[in-house]
């Protein structure tokens, strides 16, 4: 597995939010981390990235136990994050935003990112705070790719975006999947995930309520109603 969490517990201050989450993403896989708002998706993402400490449990990347490693070390081992709310640098241009995260020798170059998102090429001299929400998300994805991630993690990839931009983002992720990119998608909505993800993990109140093949989730309307915003 490229990344594997076992019995992961994490939270804020004394408050535990995750109570033993098991989750893995393998080579070339797209895994969906689903659940209604407030169920612990972002907390899981932060704990995987090393942005929150694990209170219990282990996280492995390949054969390496990364549970005690800080975020920048895990990033270097191959975790790329597109965070909830995007967080592009507002006072840097598109090109400066991209250059800020690029690692030498990675699979992605700036021209590759501009080819993936032609709109970013047109906007390369604009500042982060001059971009639309969709352009910011393209920039956030481009930045994450330039860190050469073995696993790309997107937290609410299309939240707050217009339908046409949403479709464009999902289509781009489908292209990345075709190229073998492993992806973890944290999302509260099911619909777009169904076509994309191989497996799904559903969180309820920081615990795994269900896990299985996306096709099984697709076929189970009652399961969807119980746990998801459809
Ligand atoms: N910074 C924080 N401090 C304290 N509690 C938080 C913080 N962020 C999230 N929480 C709580 O943790 C729980 C899970 O939140 P979160 O992981 O953001 O859920 P999701 O991403 O599934 O919407 C919620 O009850 C939320 O209120
Ligand atoms: Mg969230």
Short mmCIF file of C-alpha atoms in Angstrom, two decimals, residues 7-229:
data_model
loop_
_atom_site.label_atom_id
_atom_site.label_comp_id
_atom_site.label_asym_id
_atom_site.label_seq_id
_atom_site.Cartn_x
_atom_site.Cartn_y
_atom_site.Cartn_z
CA UNK A 7 -6.43 2.30 14.25
CA UNK A 8 -5.88 5.99 13.66
CA UNK A 9 -7.09 8.28 16.43
CA UNK A 10 -6.72 12.06 16.23
CA UNK A 11 -8.48 15.22 17.32
CA UNK A 12 -8.07 18.70 18.69
CA UNK A 13 -6.73 19.41 22.16
CA UNK A 14 -8.27 16.80 24.44
CA UNK A 15 -11.17 16.13 22.09
CA UNK A 16 -10.85 12.92 20.11
CA UNK A 17 -12.56 13.12 16.75
CA UNK A 18 -11.24 9.94 15.10
CA UNK A 19 -11.71 6.66 16.95
CA UNK A 20 -9.65 4.06 15.16
CA UNK A 21 -9.78 4.69 11.42
CA UNK A 22 -8.39 2.04 9.05
CA UNK A 23 -7.73 3.27 5.55
CA UNK A 24 -5.36 2.49 2.70
CA UNK A 25 -4.59 3.59 -0.84
CA UNK A 26 -2.72 1.28 -3.20
CA UNK A 27 -0.84 1.80 -6.45
CA UNK A 28 -3.08 3.32 -9.14
CA UNK A 29 -6.17 3.29 -6.92
CA UNK A 30 -8.74 5.97 -6.29
CA UNK A 31 -10.23 5.67 -2.82
CA UNK A 32 -13.13 7.84 -1.67
CA UNK A 33 -13.34 8.96 1.94
CA UNK A 34 -17.01 9.77 2.37
CA UNK A 35 -19.34 10.97 5.10
CA UNK A 36 -21.59 13.87 5.94
CA UNK A 37 -20.16 17.16 7.16
CA UNK A 38 -18.47 17.00 10.54
CA UNK A 39 -17.88 13.23 10.47
CA UNK A 40 -14.09 13.50 10.42
CA UNK A 41 -12.94 13.51 6.80
CA UNK A 42 -10.73 16.60 7.05
CA UNK A 43 -9.39 15.44 10.41
CA UNK A 44 -8.40 12.14 8.78
CA UNK A 45 -6.71 13.98 5.92
CA UNK A 46 -4.78 16.20 8.34
CA UNK A 47 -3.66 13.23 10.42
CA UNK A 48 -2.50 11.38 7.30
CA UNK A 49 -0.55 14.43 6.15
CA UNK A 50 1.03 14.96 9.57
CA UNK A 51 -0.73 18.28 10.11
CA UNK A 52 -2.33 16.77 13.24
CA UNK A 53 -0.57 14.27 15.51
CA UNK A 54 -1.92 10.74 15.84
CA UNK A 55 -3.23 10.14 19.38
CA UNK A 56 -3.12 6.40 18.68
CA UNK A 57 -2.66 4.08 15.74
CA UNK A 58 -0.02 3.89 13.01
CA UNK A 59 0.45 5.32 9.54
CA UNK A 60 2.72 3.59 7.04
CA UNK A 61 3.88 4.73 3.63
CA UNK A 62 5.18 1.73 1.74
CA UNK A 63 7.27 -0.05 4.33
CA UNK A 64 8.02 3.09 6.33
CA UNK A 65 6.30 3.98 9.59
CA UNK A 66 5.64 7.71 9.21
CA UNK A 67 3.46 8.14 12.32
CA UNK A 68 6.08 10.28 14.05
CA UNK A 69 7.29 12.15 10.97
CA UNK A 70 6.44 15.82 10.47
CA UNK A 71 4.35 16.93 7.51
CA UNK A 72 7.24 18.05 5.31
CA UNK A 73 8.94 14.64 5.61
CA UNK A 74 5.72 12.85 4.65
CA UNK A 75 5.29 15.23 1.73
CA UNK A 76 8.76 14.35 0.54
CA UNK A 77 7.90 10.65 0.80
CA UNK A 78 5.06 11.27 -1.61
CA UNK A 79 1.93 12.82 -0.12
CA UNK A 80 0.48 15.77 -2.03
CA UNK A 81 -2.46 17.69 -0.59
CA UNK A 82 -5.12 19.83 -2.22
CA UNK A 83 -6.57 21.21 1.01
CA UNK A 84 -10.16 22.08 1.80
CA UNK A 85 -10.59 25.74 0.86
CA UNK A 86 -7.66 25.56 -1.61
CA UNK A 87 -5.22 27.99 0.12
CA UNK A 88 -3.29 29.37 -2.79
CA UNK A 89 -0.85 32.17 -1.95
CA UNK A 90 -2.93 35.32 -2.62
CA UNK A 91 -0.02 37.70 -3.22
CA UNK A 92 1.98 35.40 -5.50
CA UNK A 93 1.24 35.00 -9.19
CA UNK A 94 0.03 31.71 -10.62
CA UNK A 95 3.52 30.96 -11.86
CA UNK A 96 5.11 31.88 -8.52
CA UNK A 97 2.57 29.69 -6.71
CA UNK A 98 3.56 26.78 -8.92
CA UNK A 99 7.30 27.37 -8.63
CA UNK A 100 7.01 27.58 -4.84
CA UNK A 101 6.20 23.88 -4.51
CA UNK A 102 7.92 22.31 -7.53
CA UNK A 103 10.50 19.69 -6.62
CA UNK A 104 13.40 19.06 -8.98
CA UNK A 105 13.33 15.72 -10.79
CA UNK A 106 9.58 15.21 -10.33
CA UNK A 107 7.30 13.67 -12.95
CA UNK A 108 5.54 17.00 -13.47
CA UNK A 109 6.91 20.21 -14.94
CA UNK A 110 5.31 23.66 -15.19
CA UNK A 111 4.54 23.13 -18.91
CA UNK A 112 2.84 19.83 -18.01
CA UNK A 113 0.62 21.62 -15.51
CA UNK A 114 -0.20 24.33 -18.05
CA UNK A 115 -1.08 21.61 -20.57
CA UNK A 116 -3.37 19.96 -18.02
CA UNK A 117 -5.02 23.31 -17.18
CA UNK A 118 -4.69 25.69 -20.18
CA UNK A 119 -6.60 28.31 -18.19
CA UNK A 120 -3.70 28.52 -15.73
CA UNK A 121 -1.33 29.26 -18.60
CA UNK A 122 -3.54 32.20 -19.61
CA UNK A 123 -3.55 33.40 -16.02
CA UNK A 124 0.10 32.79 -15.23
CA UNK A 125 0.85 36.43 -14.37
CA UNK A 126 -2.30 36.97 -12.29
CA UNK A 127 -2.12 36.94 -8.53
CA UNK A 128 -3.73 34.21 -6.46
CA UNK A 129 -6.38 36.57 -5.15
CA UNK A 130 -7.42 37.52 -8.70
CA UNK A 131 -8.46 33.98 -9.59
CA UNK A 132 -11.93 32.47 -9.63
CA UNK A 133 -12.66 29.57 -7.28
CA UNK A 134 -12.24 27.11 -10.13
CA UNK A 135 -8.91 28.61 -11.19
CA UNK A 136 -7.72 28.52 -7.58
CA UNK A 137 -8.58 24.83 -7.41
CA UNK A 138 -6.72 24.16 -10.67
CA UNK A 139 -3.75 25.99 -9.20
CA UNK A 140 -3.98 24.00 -5.96
CA UNK A 141 -4.03 20.74 -7.94
CA UNK A 142 -1.14 21.90 -10.12
CA UNK A 143 0.89 22.80 -7.06
CA UNK A 144 0.26 19.43 -5.47
CA UNK A 145 1.28 17.61 -8.67
CA UNK A 146 4.54 19.57 -8.80
CA UNK A 147 5.47 18.04 -5.42
CA UNK A 148 5.50 14.71 -7.31
CA UNK A 149 3.04 12.90 -5.04
CA UNK A 150 2.72 9.13 -5.00
CA UNK A 151 -0.70 9.74 -3.44
CA UNK A 152 -2.65 12.88 -4.28
CA UNK A 153 -5.14 13.78 -1.55
CA UNK A 154 -8.01 16.14 -2.36
CA UNK A 155 -10.27 17.43 0.41
CA UNK A 156 -13.66 18.49 -1.06
CA UNK A 157 -12.25 18.80 -4.57
CA UNK A 158 -15.20 20.68 -6.06
CA UNK A 159 -16.83 22.37 -3.08
CA UNK A 160 -18.34 25.74 -3.95
CA UNK A 161 -17.57 25.51 -7.66
CA UNK A 162 -19.96 26.00 -10.57
CA UNK A 163 -21.22 22.79 -12.22
CA UNK A 164 -19.22 23.30 -15.40
CA UNK A 165 -16.00 23.75 -13.42
CA UNK A 166 -16.85 20.75 -11.26
CA UNK A 167 -17.12 18.57 -14.33
CA UNK A 168 -13.78 19.87 -15.55
CA UNK A 169 -12.08 19.03 -12.24
CA UNK A 170 -13.57 15.52 -12.15
CA UNK A 171 -12.53 14.96 -15.78
CA UNK A 172 -9.00 16.03 -14.93
CA UNK A 173 -8.87 13.60 -12.01
CA UNK A 174 -10.09 10.84 -14.34
CA UNK A 175 -7.18 11.64 -16.66
CA UNK A 176 -4.74 11.46 -13.77
CA UNK A 177 -6.20 8.10 -12.79
CA UNK A 178 -5.71 6.85 -16.35
CA UNK A 179 -2.07 7.80 -16.02
CA UNK A 180 -1.84 5.67 -12.88
CA UNK A 181 -1.97 8.39 -10.24
CA UNK A 182 -3.17 7.11 -6.85
CA UNK A 183 -5.75 9.45 -5.32
CA UNK A 184 -7.64 9.81 -2.04
CA UNK A 185 -10.82 11.87 -2.40
CA UNK A 186 -12.44 13.18 0.77
CA UNK A 187 -15.93 14.27 -0.17
CA UNK A 188 -19.38 14.64 1.31
CA UNK A 189 -21.08 14.10 -2.04
CA UNK A 190 -21.42 10.78 -3.69
CA UNK A 191 -22.43 11.39 -7.27
CA UNK A 192 -19.19 12.40 -8.97
CA UNK A 193 -17.20 9.92 -6.90
CA UNK A 194 -19.11 6.91 -8.20
CA UNK A 195 -17.63 7.05 -11.66
CA UNK A 196 -14.12 7.65 -10.39
CA UNK A 197 -13.36 5.74 -7.21
CA UNK A 198 -12.51 2.04 -6.96
CA UNK A 199 -13.26 1.75 -3.27
CA UNK A 200 -15.03 3.84 -0.67
CA UNK A 201 -14.70 4.29 3.07
CA UNK A 202 -17.62 5.92 4.89
CA UNK A 203 -17.04 7.76 8.14
CA UNK A 204 -19.64 8.40 10.83
CA UNK A 205 -18.57 10.32 13.90
CA UNK A 206 -14.92 9.45 13.43
CA UNK A 207 -15.52 5.75 12.90
CA UNK A 208 -15.70 3.63 9.79
CA UNK A 209 -19.35 2.86 9.14
CA UNK A 210 -18.81 0.98 5.89
CA UNK A 211 -16.07 0.14 3.47
CA UNK A 212 -16.18 -1.68 0.16
CA UNK A 213 -16.19 -1.44 -3.61
CA UNK A 214 -17.77 1.68 -5.08
CA UNK A 215 -20.04 -0.51 -7.20
CA UNK A 216 -21.54 -2.04 -4.04
CA UNK A 217 -22.19 1.43 -2.64
CA UNK A 218 -23.74 2.51 -5.91
CA UNK A 219 -26.15 -0.43 -5.77
CA UNK A 220 -27.23 0.24 -2.17
CA UNK A 221 -29.58 3.22 -2.03
CA UNK A 222 -30.37 2.66 1.65
CA UNK A 223 -26.68 2.77 2.57
CA UNK A 224 -26.33 6.01 0.61
CA UNK A 225 -29.34 7.56 2.31
CA UNK A 226 -28.09 6.60 5.74
CA UNK A 227 -24.60 8.07 5.43
CA UNK A 228 -24.31 10.51 2.55
CA UNK A 229 -25.57 13.65 0.97
#
